[in-house]
Amino acid sequence: MRAWYFAERPEGEPTLDSFELRETERPTPRGGELLVRVRYLSVDPYMRGRMRDSESYAAPWDVGDVLRGHVVGEVVESEHDGYEAGDFVTGRGTWAEYSVLDGDGHDTTPVNPAVADLPAYLGILGMPGRTAYFGLLDVGDPQAGDTVVVSGAAGAVGSTVGQIAALNGCRVVGFAGTDEKTAWLTDDLGFDAAINYETTDDYGAALDDAAPGGVDVYFDNVGGPITDAVFTKLNLDARVAVCGQIAHYNDEQVPTGPRKLPLLIASRAKVEGLLVGDYAPRFDVARERLERWVSAGAIAHRETVVDGLENAPDAFLGLFSGDNVGKQVVRVSE
Amino acid sequence: MRAWYFAERPEGEPTLDSFELRETERPTPRGGELLVRVRYLSVDPYMRGRMRDSESYAAPWDVGDVLRGHVVGEVVESEHDGYEAGDFVTGRGTWAEYSVLDGDGHDTTPVNPAVADLPAYLGILGMPGRTAYFGLLDVGDPQAGDTVVVSGAAGAVGSTVGQIAALNGCRVVGFAGTDEKTAWLTDDLGFDAAINYETTDDYGAALDDAAPGGVDVYFDNVGGPITDAVFTKLNLDARVAVCGQIAHYNDEQVPTGPRKLPLLIASRAKVEGLLVGDYAPRFDVARERLERWVSAGAIAHRETVVDGLENAPDAFLGLFSGDNVGKQVVRVSE
């Protein structure tokens, strides 16, 4: 089978040089494991962190390792009582045609085709959906009537955050990088306002228009100048969930910017980093709730599909130029 | 009587030009108020914020206003049932020989000379002590065995924070700006380590020595490069209480520095601004607890006294060069 390997550590913006497609043996599942024929694999911004040679929230990839990530596919061989051949399942796998999944892993869960197509299980019904769910509800703690601002709002996480906020009676404002994306947010997802950060000069003025009552919750996927502007608009007792900082993932030096701590005294805002893995004991709650919302049509979702395992690195690199609307996935097999 | 008035708004570092000493009428207390002969008045870093022409957590002073702040003194005329002439009391007053205090104000409280001398009621038993109490215990949430780092550790707030942390079974590390101060922290106050930030080049290396297990709680009074270094040492689920940012109070432009939000994802740290006024409903709890600790000798305190109302502006300006050890007060009358 074919699988992608980590060929070299990038400096700054990654290129295709970091990836190598090889022919390799199909892996064999051991006790408790599943062999899955991969239908779709997920590329996610956090993977940039795994390319660094330093401990962080995700263990670094070693050069020569097979690339890892979430997949969805069909069980072809099961060594776990809960699954049998022919079942569809999602979990932590590899960028490959076949992956071995831990049947008991926190991320491993059956796919219910009645709820949504397979790619959704890498997005709204997968890790990004759970990140949105816990990040917004636990860290952001939105109250009806609050104004919630989301950066990276048209991405897999951001688009879910905004919709859950709207369900909770919040005014929702999103930042995204194309008019197609901002139209999707306001026309299809129920955002109250959306700001195209590529065509807007003054983010502060745009926020004054879009969030005239100030910002109660900021869900940050991006960092950089958008975040700088939002911090100046935080209301008393505002909450900031720091989920991602994609603007800085390719920085080789520690990035600098306006200091934010002085602003926190006036606002008494709370700023908190979040990582979805911390919520593993409650993943089932999020899954059930998200499946119900999706089934009922209360929350929409969208996936951007790149065809072919051979194009997985391109799909990953495209995340940093905002190519994706909604969740970026790679179709590996039909 | 004599009183200090706000003469002009400073740009950058304040000078004596912002202050004008005038002869004025002794004020008259109305219903619920007390006329107090001021013995000591408090100068505090937050007052720099009141000199700006912008809304913040403390209302701005208008040019021509009498300067306001906490005082301690003797009641000479009472229009409040709870106090009578001859009582000693502390509360919000003015930089003047006589002040009118609101007998029902959250900050107004009788002085118990059996617990401590008058100046302590502007420090450990006053607003700074309450700030330390709520900021550390509510925002910092220290657990026995945690490492607590305090900047501005030899100031009124910081010196109290470190001692309360030590009482709670924490390892305590303080940053201060002279060897006299660091010696006070470790020899008299029970800090486990203290770093002289004026004579130390590499704060990160100094922290590796002083806090080898990383930082669980950071109580920040200062901002700037000390804070930059501490943020790189935050442990998983660390808490940061942003109490003050004295390094930036005189900045005319928005200060810049290393971006910190990317660090919060790995640490899942929580960073929160605090203002003691938010805890007004629980001030009595803090007062009682702090008086008990001081009476029992469990917490030490120190005040730096400048003599004479005429020297109050100098005492205030000295806060920005770290002239004070412990609480800076001005003796107005014997």
CSV table of N, CA, C and O in Angstrom, one decimal, chain B residues 66-143:
chain,number,residue,atom,x,y,z
B,66,VAL,N,-9.1,67.6,43.4
B,66,VAL,CA,-8.3,67.2,44.5
B,66,VAL,C,-7.9,65.7,44.2
B,66,VAL,O,-8.7,65.0,43.7
B,67,LEU,N,-6.7,65.4,44.6
B,67,LEU,CA,-6.2,64.0,44.4
B,67,LEU,C,-6.9,63.1,45.5
B,67,LEU,O,-7.0,63.4,46.7
B,68,ARG,N,-7.2,61.9,45.0
B,68,ARG,CA,-8.0,60.9,45.9
B,68,ARG,C,-7.1,59.7,46.2
B,68,ARG,O,-6.3,59.3,45.4
B,69,GLY,N,-7.4,59.1,47.3
B,69,GLY,CA,-6.7,57.9,47.6
B,69,GLY,C,-7.0,57.4,49.0
B,69,GLY,O,-7.8,58.1,49.7
B,70,HIS,N,-6.5,56.3,49.4
B,70,HIS,CA,-6.8,55.8,50.8
B,70,HIS,C,-6.0,56.6,51.8
B,70,HIS,O,-4.9,57.0,51.6
B,71,VAL,N,-6.7,56.8,52.9
B,71,VAL,CA,-6.1,57.4,54.1
B,71,VAL,C,-6.4,56.6,55.4
B,71,VAL,O,-7.3,55.8,55.4
B,72,VAL,N,-5.6,56.9,56.4
B,72,VAL,CA,-6.0,56.4,57.7
B,72,VAL,C,-5.8,57.6,58.7
B,72,VAL,O,-4.9,58.4,58.5
B,73,GLY,N,-6.7,57.7,59.6
B,73,GLY,CA,-6.6,58.9,60.5
B,73,GLY,C,-7.7,58.8,61.6
B,73,GLY,O,-8.3,57.8,61.8
B,74,GLU,N,-7.9,60.0,62.3
B,74,GLU,CA,-8.7,60.0,63.5
B,74,GLU,C,-10.0,60.8,63.1
B,74,GLU,O,-9.9,61.9,62.5
B,75,VAL,N,-11.1,60.2,63.5
B,75,VAL,CA,-12.4,60.9,63.3
B,75,VAL,C,-12.4,62.1,64.2
B,75,VAL,O,-12.2,62.1,65.4
B,76,VAL,N,-12.7,63.3,63.5
B,76,VAL,CA,-12.9,64.5,64.3
B,76,VAL,C,-14.3,65.0,64.3
B,76,VAL,O,-14.8,65.7,65.2
B,77,GLU,N,-15.1,64.4,63.4
B,77,GLU,CA,-16.5,64.8,63.4
B,77,GLU,C,-17.2,63.6,62.6
B,77,GLU,O,-16.8,63.2,61.6
B,78,SER,N,-18.3,63.1,63.3
B,78,SER,CA,-19.0,61.9,62.7
B,78,SER,C,-20.4,62.2,62.4
B,78,SER,O,-21.1,62.7,63.3
B,79,GLU,N,-20.9,61.9,61.2
B,79,GLU,CA,-22.3,62.0,60.9
B,79,GLU,C,-22.8,60.5,60.6
B,79,GLU,O,-23.7,60.3,59.8
B,80,HIS,N,-22.1,59.6,61.2
B,80,HIS,CA,-22.4,58.2,60.9
B,80,HIS,C,-22.5,57.5,62.3
B,80,HIS,O,-21.6,57.6,63.1
B,81,ASP,N,-23.5,56.7,62.5
B,81,ASP,CA,-23.8,56.0,63.8
B,81,ASP,C,-22.7,55.1,64.2
B,81,ASP,O,-22.5,54.9,65.4
B,82,GLY,N,-21.9,54.5,63.3
B,82,GLY,CA,-20.9,53.5,63.6
B,82,GLY,C,-19.6,54.1,64.1
B,82,GLY,O,-18.7,53.4,64.5
B,83,TYR,N,-19.4,55.4,64.0
B,83,TYR,CA,-18.2,56.0,64.4
B,83,TYR,C,-18.4,57.2,65.3
B,83,TYR,O,-19.4,57.9,65.1
B,84,GLU,N,-17.4,57.5,66.1
B,84,GLU,CA,-17.5,58.8,66.9
B,84,GLU,C,-16.1,59.4,66.9
B,84,GLU,O,-15.1,58.8,66.6
B,85,ALA,N,-16.1,60.7,67.3
B,85,ALA,CA,-14.9,61.4,67.3
B,85,ALA,C,-13.8,60.7,68.2
B,85,ALA,O,-14.2,60.1,69.2
B,86,GLY,N,-12.6,60.6,67.7
B,86,GLY,CA,-11.6,59.9,68.5
B,86,GLY,C,-11.3,58.5,67.9
B,86,GLY,O,-10.2,58.0,68.2
B,87,ASP,N,-12.3,58.0,67.2
B,87,ASP,CA,-12.0,56.7,66.5
B,87,ASP,C,-11.0,56.8,65.5
B,87,ASP,O,-10.8,57.8,64.8
B,88,PHE,N,-10.2,55.7,65.3
B,88,PHE,CA,-9.3,55.6,64.1
B,88,PHE,C,-10.0,54.8,63.0
B,88,PHE,O,-10.6,53.8,63.3
B,89,VAL,N,-9.8,55.3,61.8
B,89,VAL,CA,-10.6,54.7,60.7
B,89,VAL,C,-9.7,54.8,59.4
B,89,VAL,O,-8.8,55.7,59.3
B,90,THR,N,-10.0,53.9,58.5
B,90,THR,CA,-9.3,54.0,57.2
B,90,THR,C,-10.4,53.9,56.1
B,90,THR,O,-11.5,53.3,56.3
B,91,GLY,N,-10.1,54.5,55.0
B,91,GLY,CA,-11.1,54.5,53.9
B,91,GLY,C,-10.6,55.4,52.7
B,91,GLY,O,-9.4,55.8,52.7
B,92,ARG,N,-11.5,55.6,51.8
B,92,ARG,CA,-11.1,56.4,50.6
B,92,ARG,C,-11.3,57.9,51.0
B,92,ARG,O,-12.3,58.4,51.3
B,93,GLY,N,-10.1,58.6,50.8
B,93,GLY,CA,-10.1,60.0,51.2
B,93,GLY,C,-9.4,60.8,50.1
B,93,GLY,O,-9.5,60.6,48.9
B,94,THR,N,-8.7,61.8,50.6
B,94,THR,CA,-7.9,62.7,49.7
B,94,THR,C,-6.5,62.9,50.2
B,94,THR,O,-6.2,62.7,51.3
B,95,TRP,N,-5.7,63.4,49.3
B,95,TRP,CA,-4.3,63.8,49.6
B,95,TRP,C,-4.4,65.2,50.3
B,95,TRP,O,-4.1,66.2,49.8
B,96,ALA,N,-4.8,65.1,51.6
B,96,ALA,CA,-5.1,66.4,52.3
B,96,ALA,C,-4.9,66.2,53.8
B,96,ALA,O,-4.8,65.1,54.3
B,97,GLU,N,-4.9,67.3,54.5
B,97,GLU,CA,-4.8,67.2,56.0
B,97,GLU,C,-6.0,66.7,56.6
B,97,GLU,O,-6.0,66.0,57.7
B,98,TYR,N,-7.2,67.0,56.0
B,98,TYR,CA,-8.5,66.5,56.5
B,98,TYR,C,-9.2,65.9,55.3
B,98,TYR,O,-9.2,66.5,54.2
B,99,SER,N,-9.9,64.8,55.5
B,99,SER,CA,-10.6,64.1,54.5
B,99,SER,C,-12.0,63.8,55.0
B,99,SER,O,-12.2,63.4,56.2
B,100,VAL,N,-13.0,63.8,54.1
B,100,VAL,CA,-14.3,63.2,54.4
B,100,VAL,C,-14.4,61.8,53.8
B,100,VAL,O,-14.1,61.6,52.7
B,101,LEU,N,-14.8,60.9,54.7
B,101,LEU,CA,-14.9,59.5,54.3
B,101,LEU,C,-16.4,59.1,54.3
B,101,LEU,O,-17.1,59.6,55.2
B,102,ASP,N,-16.8,58.2,53.4
B,102,ASP,CA,-18.1,57.6,53.4
B,102,ASP,C,-18.1,56.5,54.5
B,102,ASP,O,-17.5,55.5,54.3
B,103,GLY,N,-18.9,56.8,55.5
B,103,GLY,CA,-18.9,55.8,56.6
B,103,GLY,C,-19.4,54.4,56.2
B,103,GLY,O,-19.0,53.4,56.8
B,104,ASP,N,-20.1,54.3,55.1
B,104,ASP,CA,-20.6,53.0,54.6
B,104,ASP,C,-19.8,52.5,53.4
B,104,ASP,O,-20.2,51.5,52.9
B,105,GLY,N,-18.7,53.1,53.1
B,105,GLY,CA,-18.0,52.7,51.9
B,105,GLY,C,-17.4,51.3,52.2
B,105,GLY,O,-17.1,50.9,53.3
B,106,HIS,N,-17.2,50.6,51.1
B,106,HIS,CA,-16.6,49.2,51.2
B,106,HIS,C,-15.2,49.2,51.8
B,106,HIS,O,-14.8,48.3,52.3
B,107,ASP,N,-14.5,50.3,51.5
B,107,ASP,CA,-13.2,50.4,52.0
B,107,ASP,C,-13.0,51.0,53.4
B,107,ASP,O,-12.0,51.1,54.0
B,108,THR,N,-14.2,51.5,53.9
B,108,THR,CA,-14.1,52.2,55.2
B,108,THR,C,-14.2,51.1,56.3
B,108,THR,O,-15.1,50.3,56.3
B,109,THR,N,-13.3,51.2,57.2
B,109,THR,CA,-13.2,50.1,58.3
B,109,THR,C,-12.5,50.7,59.5
B,109,THR,O,-11.6,51.5,59.4
B,110,PRO,N,-12.9,50.3,60.7
B,110,PRO,CA,-12.2,50.8,61.9
B,110,PRO,C,-10.8,50.2,61.9
B,110,PRO,O,-10.6,49.1,61.4
B,111,VAL,N,-10.0,51.0,62.6
B,111,VAL,CA,-8.6,50.5,62.8
B,111,VAL,C,-8.5,49.9,64.2
B,111,VAL,O,-9.0,50.5,65.1
B,112,ASN,N,-7.8,48.8,64.2
B,112,ASN,CA,-7.6,48.2,65.6
B,112,ASN,C,-6.2,48.3,65.9
B,112,ASN,O,-5.3,47.5,65.4
B,113,PRO,N,-5.8,49.2,66.8
B,113,PRO,CA,-4.4,49.5,67.1
B,113,PRO,C,-3.7,48.3,67.8
B,113,PRO,O,-2.5,48.2,67.7
B,114,ALA,N,-4.5,47.4,68.3
B,114,ALA,CA,-3.9,46.2,68.9
B,114,ALA,C,-3.4,45.3,67.9
B,114,ALA,O,-2.5,44.4,68.2
B,115,VAL,N,-3.9,45.4,66.7
B,115,VAL,CA,-3.4,44.5,65.6
B,115,VAL,C,-2.1,45.0,64.9
B,115,VAL,O,-1.2,44.3,64.7
B,116,ALA,N,-2.2,46.3,64.6
B,116,ALA,CA,-1.0,46.9,63.9
B,116,ALA,C,-1.1,48.4,64.0
B,116,ALA,O,-2.2,49.0,64.2
B,117,ASP,N,0.0,49.0,63.7
B,117,ASP,CA,0.1,50.5,63.7
B,117,ASP,C,-0.7,51.0,62.5
B,117,ASP,O,-1.0,50.3,61.5
B,118,LEU,N,-1.0,52.3,62.5
B,118,LEU,CA,-1.8,52.9,61.5
B,118,LEU,C,-1.3,52.6,60.0
B,118,LEU,O,-2.2,52.3,59.2
B,119,PRO,N,-0.1,52.7,59.7
B,119,PRO,CA,0.3,52.6,58.3
B,119,PRO,C,0.0,51.2,57.7
B,119,PRO,O,-0.3,51.1,56.5
B,120,ALA,N,-0.1,50.2,58.5
B,120,ALA,CA,-0.4,48.8,58.0
B,120,ALA,C,-1.8,48.8,57.5
B,120,ALA,O,-2.1,48.0,56.6
B,121,TYR,N,-2.7,49.7,57.9
B,121,TYR,CA,-4.0,49.7,57.4
B,121,TYR,C,-4.1,50.3,56.0
B,121,TYR,O,-5.2,50.4,55.4
B,122,LEU,N,-3.0,50.8,55.5
B,122,LEU,CA,-3.0,51.2,54.1
B,122,LEU,C,-2.3,50.2,53.3
B,122,LEU,O,-2.2,50.3,52.0
B,123,GLY,N,-1.7,49.2,53.9
B,123,GLY,CA,-0.9,48.2,53.2
B,123,GLY,C,-1.6,46.8,53.4
B,123,GLY,O,-2.6,46.5,52.9
B,124,ILE,N,-0.9,46.0,54.2
B,124,ILE,CA,-1.4,44.6,54.4
B,124,ILE,C,-2.8,44.5,54.9
B,124,ILE,O,-3.6,43.6,54.5
B,125,LEU,N,-3.3,45.5,55.7
B,125,LEU,CA,-4.6,45.4,56.2
B,125,LEU,C,-5.6,46.4,55.5
B,125,LEU,O,-6.7,46.7,55.9
B,126,GLY,N,-5.1,46.8,54.3
B,126,GLY,CA,-5.9,47.7,53.5
B,126,GLY,C,-6.1,47.2,52.1
B,126,GLY,O,-6.1,46.0,51.9
B,127,MET,N,-6.2,48.1,51.2
B,127,MET,CA,-6.5,47.7,49.8
B,127,MET,C,-5.4,46.7,49.2
B,127,MET,O,-5.8,45.7,48.6
B,128,PRO,N,-4.2,47.0,49.4
B,128,PRO,CA,-3.2,46.1,48.8
B,128,PRO,C,-3.2,44.7,49.4
B,128,PRO,O,-3.1,43.7,48.7
B,129,GLY,N,-3.5,44.6,50.7
B,129,GLY,CA,-3.6,43.3,51.3
B,129,GLY,C,-4.8,42.5,50.8
B,129,GLY,O,-4.8,41.3,50.5
B,130,ARG,N,-5.9,43.2,50.6
B,130,ARG,CA,-7.1,42.5,50.0
B,130,ARG,C,-6.9,42.1,48.6
B,130,ARG,O,-7.4,41.1,48.1
B,131,THR,N,-6.2,43.0,47.9
B,131,THR,CA,-5.8,42.6,46.5
B,131,THR,C,-5.0,41.3,46.4
B,131,THR,O,-5.3,40.4,45.6
B,132,ALA,N,-4.0,41.2,47.3
B,132,ALA,CA,-3.2,40.0,47.4
B,132,ALA,C,-4.1,38.8,47.7
B,132,ALA,O,-4.0,37.8,47.1
B,133,TYR,N,-4.9,39.0,48.7
B,133,TYR,CA,-5.7,37.9,49.2
B,133,TYR,C,-6.6,37.3,48.1
B,133,TYR,O,-6.6,36.1,47.8
B,134,PHE,N,-7.4,38.2,47.5
B,134,PHE,CA,-8.4,37.7,46.5
B,134,PHE,C,-7.7,37.3,45.2
B,134,PHE,O,-8.0,36.4,44.5
B,135,GLY,N,-6.7,38.1,44.9
B,135,GLY,CA,-6.0,37.8,43.6
B,135,GLY,C,-5.3,36.5,43.7
B,135,GLY,O,-5.4,35.7,42.7
B,136,LEU,N,-4.6,36.2,44.8
B,136,LEU,CA,-3.9,34.9,44.9
B,136,LEU,C,-4.9,33.8,45.1
B,136,LEU,O,-4.9,32.8,44.3
B,137,LEU,N,-5.8,33.9,46.0
B,137,LEU,CA,-6.6,32.8,46.4
B,137,LEU,C,-7.7,32.5,45.4
B,137,LEU,O,-8.1,31.4,45.1
B,138,ASP,N,-8.3,33.6,44.8
B,138,ASP,CA,-9.4,33.3,43.9
B,138,ASP,C,-9.0,33.2,42.5
B,138,ASP,O,-9.4,32.3,41.8
B,139,VAL,N,-8.0,34.0,42.0
B,139,VAL,CA,-7.6,33.9,40.6
B,139,VAL,C,-6.5,32.9,40.5
B,139,VAL,O,-6.5,32.0,39.6
B,140,GLY,N,-5.5,33.0,41.4
B,140,GLY,CA,-4.3,32.1,41.3
B,140,GLY,C,-4.7,30.7,41.8
B,140,GLY,O,-4.0,29.7,41.3
B,141,ASP,N,-5.6,30.5,42.7
B,141,ASP,CA,-6.0,29.2,43.2
B,141,ASP,C,-4.8,28.3,43.5
B,141,ASP,O,-4.7,27.2,42.9
B,142,PRO,N,-4.0,28.7,44.4
B,142,PRO,CA,-2.8,27.9,44.7
B,142,PRO,C,-3.1,26.6,45.4
B,142,PRO,O,-3.9,26.6,46.3
B,143,GLN,N,-2.4,25.6,45.1
B,143,GLN,CA,-2.6,24.3,45.8
B,143,GLN,C,-1.2,23.9,46.4
B,143,GLN,O,-0.2,24.3,45.9
